[in-house]
GROMACS .gro file of C-alpha atoms in nm:
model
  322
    1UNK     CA    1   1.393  -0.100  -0.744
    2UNK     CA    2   1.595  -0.406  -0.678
    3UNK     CA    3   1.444  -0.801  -0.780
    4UNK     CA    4   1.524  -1.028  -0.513
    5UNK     CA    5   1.603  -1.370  -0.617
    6UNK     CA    6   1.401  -1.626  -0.506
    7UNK     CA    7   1.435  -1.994  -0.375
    8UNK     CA    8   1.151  -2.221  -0.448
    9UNK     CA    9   0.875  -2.370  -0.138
   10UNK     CA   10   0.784  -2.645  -0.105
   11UNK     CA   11   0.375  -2.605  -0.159
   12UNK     CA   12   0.190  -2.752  -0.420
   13UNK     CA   13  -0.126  -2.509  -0.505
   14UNK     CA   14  -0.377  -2.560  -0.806
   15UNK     CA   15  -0.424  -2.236  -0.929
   16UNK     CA   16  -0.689  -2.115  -1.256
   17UNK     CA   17  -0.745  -1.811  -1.399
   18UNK     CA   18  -1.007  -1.591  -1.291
   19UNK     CA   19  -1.197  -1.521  -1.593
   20UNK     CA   20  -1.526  -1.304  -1.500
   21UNK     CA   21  -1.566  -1.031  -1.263
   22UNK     CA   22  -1.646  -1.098  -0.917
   23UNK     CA   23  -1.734  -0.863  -0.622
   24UNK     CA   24  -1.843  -0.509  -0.631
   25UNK     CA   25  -1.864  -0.277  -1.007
   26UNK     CA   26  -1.619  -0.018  -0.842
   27UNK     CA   27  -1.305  -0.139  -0.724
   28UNK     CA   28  -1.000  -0.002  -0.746
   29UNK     CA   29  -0.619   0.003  -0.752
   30UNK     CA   30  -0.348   0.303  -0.735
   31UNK     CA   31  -0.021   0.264  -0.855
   32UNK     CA   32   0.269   0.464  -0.948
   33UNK     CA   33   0.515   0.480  -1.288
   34UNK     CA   34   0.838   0.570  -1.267
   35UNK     CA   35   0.739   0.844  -1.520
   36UNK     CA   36   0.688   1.053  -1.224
   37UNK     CA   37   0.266   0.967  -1.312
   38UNK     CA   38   0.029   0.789  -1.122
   39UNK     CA   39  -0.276   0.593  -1.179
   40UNK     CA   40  -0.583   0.448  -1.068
   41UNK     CA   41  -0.743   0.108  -1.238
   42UNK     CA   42  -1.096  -0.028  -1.216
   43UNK     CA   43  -1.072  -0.430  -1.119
   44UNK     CA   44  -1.283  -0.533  -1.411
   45UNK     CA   45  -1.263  -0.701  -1.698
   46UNK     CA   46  -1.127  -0.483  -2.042
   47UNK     CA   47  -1.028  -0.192  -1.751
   48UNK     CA   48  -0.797   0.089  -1.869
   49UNK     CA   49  -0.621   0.300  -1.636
   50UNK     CA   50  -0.684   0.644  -1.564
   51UNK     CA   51  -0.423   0.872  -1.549
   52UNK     CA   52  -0.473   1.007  -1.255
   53UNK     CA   53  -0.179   1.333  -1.333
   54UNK     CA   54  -0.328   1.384  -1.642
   55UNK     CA   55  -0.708   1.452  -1.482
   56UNK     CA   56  -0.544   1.658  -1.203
   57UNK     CA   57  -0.417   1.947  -1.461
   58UNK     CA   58  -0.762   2.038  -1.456
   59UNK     CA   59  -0.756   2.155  -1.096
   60UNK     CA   60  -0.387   2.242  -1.077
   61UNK     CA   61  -0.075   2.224  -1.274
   62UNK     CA   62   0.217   2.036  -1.159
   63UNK     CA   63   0.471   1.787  -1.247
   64UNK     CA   64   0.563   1.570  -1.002
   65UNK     CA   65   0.335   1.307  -0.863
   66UNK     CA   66   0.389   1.018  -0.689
   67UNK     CA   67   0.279   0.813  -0.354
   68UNK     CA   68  -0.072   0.775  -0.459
   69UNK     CA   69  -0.312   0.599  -0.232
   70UNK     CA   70  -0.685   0.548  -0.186
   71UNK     CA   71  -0.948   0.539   0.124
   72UNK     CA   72  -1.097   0.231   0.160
   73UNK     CA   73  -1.492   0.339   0.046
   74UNK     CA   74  -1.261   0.463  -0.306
   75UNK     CA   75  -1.403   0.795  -0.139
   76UNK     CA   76  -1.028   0.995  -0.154
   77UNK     CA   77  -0.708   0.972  -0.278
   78UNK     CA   78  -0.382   1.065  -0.134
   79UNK     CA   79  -0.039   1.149  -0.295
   80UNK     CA   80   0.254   1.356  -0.255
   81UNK     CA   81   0.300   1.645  -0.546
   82UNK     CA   82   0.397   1.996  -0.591
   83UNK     CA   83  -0.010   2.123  -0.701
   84UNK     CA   84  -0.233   2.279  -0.526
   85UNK     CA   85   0.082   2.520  -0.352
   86UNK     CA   86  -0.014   2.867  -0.324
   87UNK     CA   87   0.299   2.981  -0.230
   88UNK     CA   88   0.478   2.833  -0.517
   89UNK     CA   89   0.730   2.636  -0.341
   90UNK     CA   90   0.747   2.353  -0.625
   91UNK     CA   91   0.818   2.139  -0.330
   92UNK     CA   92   0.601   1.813  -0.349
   93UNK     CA   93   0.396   1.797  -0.058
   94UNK     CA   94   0.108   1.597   0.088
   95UNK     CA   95  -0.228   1.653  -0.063
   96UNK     CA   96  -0.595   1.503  -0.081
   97UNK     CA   97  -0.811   1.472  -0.382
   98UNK     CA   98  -1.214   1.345  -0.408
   99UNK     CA   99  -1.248   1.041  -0.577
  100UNK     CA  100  -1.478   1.169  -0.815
  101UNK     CA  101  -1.106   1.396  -0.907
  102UNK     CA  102  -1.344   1.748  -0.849
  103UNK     CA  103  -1.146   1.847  -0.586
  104UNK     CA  104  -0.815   1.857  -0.445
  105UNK     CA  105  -0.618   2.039  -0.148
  106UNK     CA  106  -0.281   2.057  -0.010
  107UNK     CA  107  -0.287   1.945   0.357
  108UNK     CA  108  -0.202   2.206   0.599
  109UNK     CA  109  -0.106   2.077   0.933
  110UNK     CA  110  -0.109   2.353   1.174
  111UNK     CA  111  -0.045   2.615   0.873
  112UNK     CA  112   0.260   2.470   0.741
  113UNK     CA  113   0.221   2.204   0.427
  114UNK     CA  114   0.310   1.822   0.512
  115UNK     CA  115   0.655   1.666   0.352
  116UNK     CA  116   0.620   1.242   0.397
  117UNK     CA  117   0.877   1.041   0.411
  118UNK     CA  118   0.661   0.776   0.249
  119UNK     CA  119   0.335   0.641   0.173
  120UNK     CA  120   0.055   0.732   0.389
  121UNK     CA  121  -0.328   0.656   0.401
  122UNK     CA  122  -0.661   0.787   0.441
  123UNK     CA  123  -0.966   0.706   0.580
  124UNK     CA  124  -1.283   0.662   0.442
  125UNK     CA  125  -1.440   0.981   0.523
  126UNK     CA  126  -1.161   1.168   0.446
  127UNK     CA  127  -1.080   1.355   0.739
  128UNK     CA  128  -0.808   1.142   0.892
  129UNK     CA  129  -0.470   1.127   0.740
  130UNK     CA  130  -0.158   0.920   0.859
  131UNK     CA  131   0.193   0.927   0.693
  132UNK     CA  132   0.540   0.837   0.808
  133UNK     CA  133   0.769   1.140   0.853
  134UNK     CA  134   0.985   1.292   1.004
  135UNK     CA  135   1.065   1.507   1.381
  136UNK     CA  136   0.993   1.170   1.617
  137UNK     CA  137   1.166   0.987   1.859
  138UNK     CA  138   1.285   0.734   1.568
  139UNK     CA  139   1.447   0.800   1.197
  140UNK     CA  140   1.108   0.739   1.073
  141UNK     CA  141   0.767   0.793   1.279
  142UNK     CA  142   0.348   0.752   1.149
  143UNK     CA  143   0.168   1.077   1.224
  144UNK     CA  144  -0.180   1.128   1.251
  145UNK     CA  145  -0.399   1.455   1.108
  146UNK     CA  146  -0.728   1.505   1.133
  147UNK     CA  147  -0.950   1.773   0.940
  148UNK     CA  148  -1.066   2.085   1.132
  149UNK     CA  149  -1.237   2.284   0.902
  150UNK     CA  150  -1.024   2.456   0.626
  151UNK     CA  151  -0.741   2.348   0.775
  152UNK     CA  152  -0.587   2.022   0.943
  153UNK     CA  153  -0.478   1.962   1.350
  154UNK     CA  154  -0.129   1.947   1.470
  155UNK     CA  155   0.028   1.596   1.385
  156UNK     CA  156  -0.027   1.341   1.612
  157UNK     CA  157   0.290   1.124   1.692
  158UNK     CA  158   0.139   0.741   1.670
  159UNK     CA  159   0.460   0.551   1.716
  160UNK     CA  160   0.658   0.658   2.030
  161UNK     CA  161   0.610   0.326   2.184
  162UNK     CA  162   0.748   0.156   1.852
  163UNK     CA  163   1.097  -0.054   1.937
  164UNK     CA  164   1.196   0.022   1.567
  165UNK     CA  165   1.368   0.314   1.434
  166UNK     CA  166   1.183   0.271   1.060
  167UNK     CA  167   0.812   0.313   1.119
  168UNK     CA  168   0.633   0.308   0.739
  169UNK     CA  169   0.405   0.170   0.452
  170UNK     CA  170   0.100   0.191   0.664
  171UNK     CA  171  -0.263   0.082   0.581
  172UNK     CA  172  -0.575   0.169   0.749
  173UNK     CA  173  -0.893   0.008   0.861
  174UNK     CA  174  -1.171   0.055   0.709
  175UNK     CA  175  -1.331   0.209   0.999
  176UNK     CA  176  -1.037   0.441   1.074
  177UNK     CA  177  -0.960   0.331   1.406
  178UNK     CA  178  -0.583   0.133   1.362
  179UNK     CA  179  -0.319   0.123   1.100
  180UNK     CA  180  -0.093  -0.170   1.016
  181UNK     CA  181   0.251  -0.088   0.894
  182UNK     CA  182   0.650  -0.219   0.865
  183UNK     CA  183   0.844  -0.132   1.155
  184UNK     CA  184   1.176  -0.208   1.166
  185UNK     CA  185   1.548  -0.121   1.192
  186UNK     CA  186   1.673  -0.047   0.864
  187UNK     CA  187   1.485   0.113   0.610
  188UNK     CA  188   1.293  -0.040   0.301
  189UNK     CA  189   1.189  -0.364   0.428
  190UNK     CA  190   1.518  -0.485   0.492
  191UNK     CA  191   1.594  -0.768   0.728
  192UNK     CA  192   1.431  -0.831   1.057
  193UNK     CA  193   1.110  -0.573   0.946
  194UNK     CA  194   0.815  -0.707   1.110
  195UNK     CA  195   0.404  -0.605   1.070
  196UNK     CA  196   0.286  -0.319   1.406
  197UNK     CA  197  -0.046  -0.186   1.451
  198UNK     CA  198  -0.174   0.103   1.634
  199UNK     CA  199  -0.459   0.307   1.702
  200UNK     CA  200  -0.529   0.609   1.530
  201UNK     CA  201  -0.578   0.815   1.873
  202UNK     CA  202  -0.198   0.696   1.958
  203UNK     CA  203  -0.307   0.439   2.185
  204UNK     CA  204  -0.281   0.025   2.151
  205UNK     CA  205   0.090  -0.015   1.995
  206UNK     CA  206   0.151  -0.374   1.902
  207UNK     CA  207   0.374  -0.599   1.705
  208UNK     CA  208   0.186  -0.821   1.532
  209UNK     CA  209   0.417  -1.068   1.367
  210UNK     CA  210   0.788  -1.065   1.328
  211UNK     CA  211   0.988  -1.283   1.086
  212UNK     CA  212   1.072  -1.528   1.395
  213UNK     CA  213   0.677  -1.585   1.366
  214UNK     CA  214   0.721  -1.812   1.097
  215UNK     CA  215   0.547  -2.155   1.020
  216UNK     CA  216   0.712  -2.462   1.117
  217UNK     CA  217   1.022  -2.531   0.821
  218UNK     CA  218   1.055  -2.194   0.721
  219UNK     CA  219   1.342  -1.955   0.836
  220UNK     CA  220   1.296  -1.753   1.114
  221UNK     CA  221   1.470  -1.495   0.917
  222UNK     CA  222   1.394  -1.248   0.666
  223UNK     CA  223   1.119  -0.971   0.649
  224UNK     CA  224   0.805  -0.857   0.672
  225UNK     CA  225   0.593  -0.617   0.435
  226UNK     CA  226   0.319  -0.386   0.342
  227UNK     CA  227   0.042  -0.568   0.520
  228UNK     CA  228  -0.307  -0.484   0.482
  229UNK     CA  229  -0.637  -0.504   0.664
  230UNK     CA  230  -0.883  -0.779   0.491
  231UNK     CA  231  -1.324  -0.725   0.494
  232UNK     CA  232  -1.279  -1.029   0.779
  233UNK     CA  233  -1.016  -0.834   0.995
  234UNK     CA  234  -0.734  -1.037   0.893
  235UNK     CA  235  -0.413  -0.945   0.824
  236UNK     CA  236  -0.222  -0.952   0.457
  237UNK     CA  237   0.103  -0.917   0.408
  238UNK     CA  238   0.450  -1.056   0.222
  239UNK     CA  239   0.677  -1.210   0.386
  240UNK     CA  240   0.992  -1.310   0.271
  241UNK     CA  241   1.069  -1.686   0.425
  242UNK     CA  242   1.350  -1.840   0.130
  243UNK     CA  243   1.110  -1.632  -0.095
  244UNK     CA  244   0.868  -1.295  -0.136
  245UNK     CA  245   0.526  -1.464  -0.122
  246UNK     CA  246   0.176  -1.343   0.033
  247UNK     CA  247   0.050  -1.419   0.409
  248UNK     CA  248  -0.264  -1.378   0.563
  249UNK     CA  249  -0.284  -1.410   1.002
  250UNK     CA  250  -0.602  -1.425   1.041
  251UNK     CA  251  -0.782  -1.264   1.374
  252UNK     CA  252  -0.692  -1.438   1.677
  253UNK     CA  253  -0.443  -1.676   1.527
  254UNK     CA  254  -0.071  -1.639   1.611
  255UNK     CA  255   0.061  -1.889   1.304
  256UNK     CA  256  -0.003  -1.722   0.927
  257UNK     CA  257  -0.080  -1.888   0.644
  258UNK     CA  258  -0.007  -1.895   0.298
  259UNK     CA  259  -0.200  -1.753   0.007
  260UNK     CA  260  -0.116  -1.905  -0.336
  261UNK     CA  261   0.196  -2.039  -0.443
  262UNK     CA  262   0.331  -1.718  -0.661
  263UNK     CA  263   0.692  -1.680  -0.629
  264UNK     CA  264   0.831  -1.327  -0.594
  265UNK     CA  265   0.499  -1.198  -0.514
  266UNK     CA  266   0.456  -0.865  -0.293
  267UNK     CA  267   0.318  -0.513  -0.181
  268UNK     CA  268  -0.050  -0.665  -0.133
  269UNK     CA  269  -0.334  -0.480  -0.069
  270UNK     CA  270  -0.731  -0.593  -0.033
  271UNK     CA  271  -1.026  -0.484  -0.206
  272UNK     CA  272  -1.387  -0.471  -0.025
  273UNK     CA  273  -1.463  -0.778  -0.149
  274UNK     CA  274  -1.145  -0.960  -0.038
  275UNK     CA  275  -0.950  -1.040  -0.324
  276UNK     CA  276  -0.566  -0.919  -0.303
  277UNK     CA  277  -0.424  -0.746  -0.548
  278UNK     CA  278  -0.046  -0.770  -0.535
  279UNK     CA  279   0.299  -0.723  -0.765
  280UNK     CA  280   0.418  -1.032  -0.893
  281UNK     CA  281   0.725  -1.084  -1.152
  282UNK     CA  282   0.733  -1.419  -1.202
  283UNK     CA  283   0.436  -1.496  -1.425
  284UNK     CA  284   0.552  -1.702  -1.702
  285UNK     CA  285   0.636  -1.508  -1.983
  286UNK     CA  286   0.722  -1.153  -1.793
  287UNK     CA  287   1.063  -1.141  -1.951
  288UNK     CA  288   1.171  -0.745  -1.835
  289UNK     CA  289   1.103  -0.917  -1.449
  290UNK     CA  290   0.835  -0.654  -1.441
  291UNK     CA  291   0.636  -0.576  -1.154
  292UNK     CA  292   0.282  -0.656  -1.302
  293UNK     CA  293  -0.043  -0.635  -1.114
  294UNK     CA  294  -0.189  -0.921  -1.015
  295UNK     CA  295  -0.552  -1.017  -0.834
  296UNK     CA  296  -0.669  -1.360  -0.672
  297UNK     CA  297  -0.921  -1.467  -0.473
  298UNK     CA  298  -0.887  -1.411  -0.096
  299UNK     CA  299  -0.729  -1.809  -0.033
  300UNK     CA  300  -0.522  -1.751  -0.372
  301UNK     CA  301  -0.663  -2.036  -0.587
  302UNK     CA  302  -0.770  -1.823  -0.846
  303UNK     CA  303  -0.623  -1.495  -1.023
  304UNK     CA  304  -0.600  -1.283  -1.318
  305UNK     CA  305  -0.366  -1.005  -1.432
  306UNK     CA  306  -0.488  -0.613  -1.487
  307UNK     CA  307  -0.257  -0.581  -1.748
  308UNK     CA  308   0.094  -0.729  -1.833
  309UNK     CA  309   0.452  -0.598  -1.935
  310UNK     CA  310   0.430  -0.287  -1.758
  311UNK     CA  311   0.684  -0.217  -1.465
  312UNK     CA  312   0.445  -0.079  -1.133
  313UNK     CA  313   0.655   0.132  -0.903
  314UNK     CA  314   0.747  -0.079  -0.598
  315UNK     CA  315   0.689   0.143  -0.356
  316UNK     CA  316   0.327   0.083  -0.275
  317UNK     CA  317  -0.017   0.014  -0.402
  318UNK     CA  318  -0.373   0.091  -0.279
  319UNK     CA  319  -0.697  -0.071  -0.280
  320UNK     CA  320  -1.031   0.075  -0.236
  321UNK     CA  321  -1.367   0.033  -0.339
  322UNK     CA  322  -1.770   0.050  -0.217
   0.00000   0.00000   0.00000
């Protein structure tokens, strides 16, 4: 993935190190490798990651994984890969695994497995699904599924009201009743992408925030990015204004603010407890400009690494937890 090179701000933020555990014993990240793995980490001190390919052999063979995600509760996991295909294909498809990695399925939507475009989510009980695909009024559209029985409903289009053609990197609440997600022209987060929300019946499309949104001094340029619901209803998300840092807006405020000072920071997601967990590549001594995984508190004055020197696929992250 390309680095983007970064101009400084003009904030001065203390920042320590977090150095004991805080929050609940079971929260997690997902991430992906560009080994064509993917993983899921505990947020805890000493944590090792768990190979999350490597566990799936026992239920089904396969060898291409990727996309991983995780409901809220830490309850499910989603990810695109060619297992759990009876008929063989060996095309990567959209499939749903317990958390407890006992079970997995491929999703069937109206008898005919699910091909996204992107990274999709899951809700907390499992038997809601969105993903960005496509077959939509718009090059890229979020779809909703919902489990009936054995098999799941017809997709749901939730983005026919959306002015943008690129609909994507969505996030859901922990209740299951909206998604937040990059809508824009161009694909990838490119200029002008700006942070929509929905309902997950189809109903309520909104833009949120758009990069002309931004605080007074800042360019009203630039582009918006994997946001993120926080425990408080906020929203989290980068924004790239003369540099990829994180944003929070919180609920009923129209101005965001910053969180932390960490240059070419993105991709954020929220655990239960309200920490963000993010990619950042410009800790001090990160000298492959890797995208390492960072967590700070929910204002960023405090933060810790899960592990250093290790390149995280930018193309999304989850956070989940009880």
């Amino acid at each position: 993935m390309k680095i983007r090179i970064l101009s400084v701000l003009c904030f001065l933020i203390t920042v320590t190190v977090i150095s004991e555990n805080i929050g609940a014993a079971a929260e997690y990240v997902t991430y992906s490798l560009d080994n064509g793995r993917v993983y899921r980490i505990q947020v805890k001190n000493g944590a090792k990651p768990k190979d999350i390919s490597k566990a799936l052999n026992k239920l089904s063979k396969g060898t291409r994984d990727g996309l991983l995600n995780i409901s809220p509760n830490g309850a499910w996991l989603i990810l695109v890969t060619d297992r759990f295909d009876a008929a063989g294909t060996g095309e990567p498809a959209l499939a749903i695994v317990s958390g407890n990695l006992r079970k997995g399925e491929s999703v069937h939507s109206d008898g005919e497995l699910i091909h996204p475009t992107g990274f999709g989510a899951v809700s907390s009980d499992g038997n809601l699904i969105v993903y960005p695909g496509d077959g939509g009024p718009h090059y890229q559209d979020l779809w909703a599924v919902v489990r009936n029985g054995e098999n799941w409903s017809k997709p749901l289009l939730l983005t026919g009201g959306s002015p943008y053609q690129w609909n994507s990197q969505v996030a859901i609440s922990a209740d299951g009743s909206k998604v937040v997600f990059d809508g824009g022209n161009q694909p990838y987060a490119a200029e002008g992408t700006a942070v929509c929300e929905v309902g997950t019946g189809g109903a309520g499309f909104r833009v949120v925030l758009t990069p002309a949104d931004s605080p007074d001094g800042l360019p009203d340029i630039g582009a918006l990015h994997h946001p993120d619901y926080a425990p408080d209803g906020s929203i989290v998300f980068e924004a790239d204004w003369s540099g990829e840092r994180i944003w929070r807006l919180p609920v009923g405020a129209i101005e965001p603010v910053l969180v932390g000072d960490f240059g070419n920071d993105n991709s954020p997601c929220v655990l239960p407890d309200g920490r963000i967990v993010s990619l950042w590549l410009d800790r001090q001594g990160n000298v492959n400009s890797s995208h390492e995984i960072k967590v700070m508190s929910s204002d960023g004055s405090a933060f810790k690494m899960l592990f250093k020197n290790k390149d995280v696929f930018d193309i999304g992250i989850g956070c989940g937890g009880k």
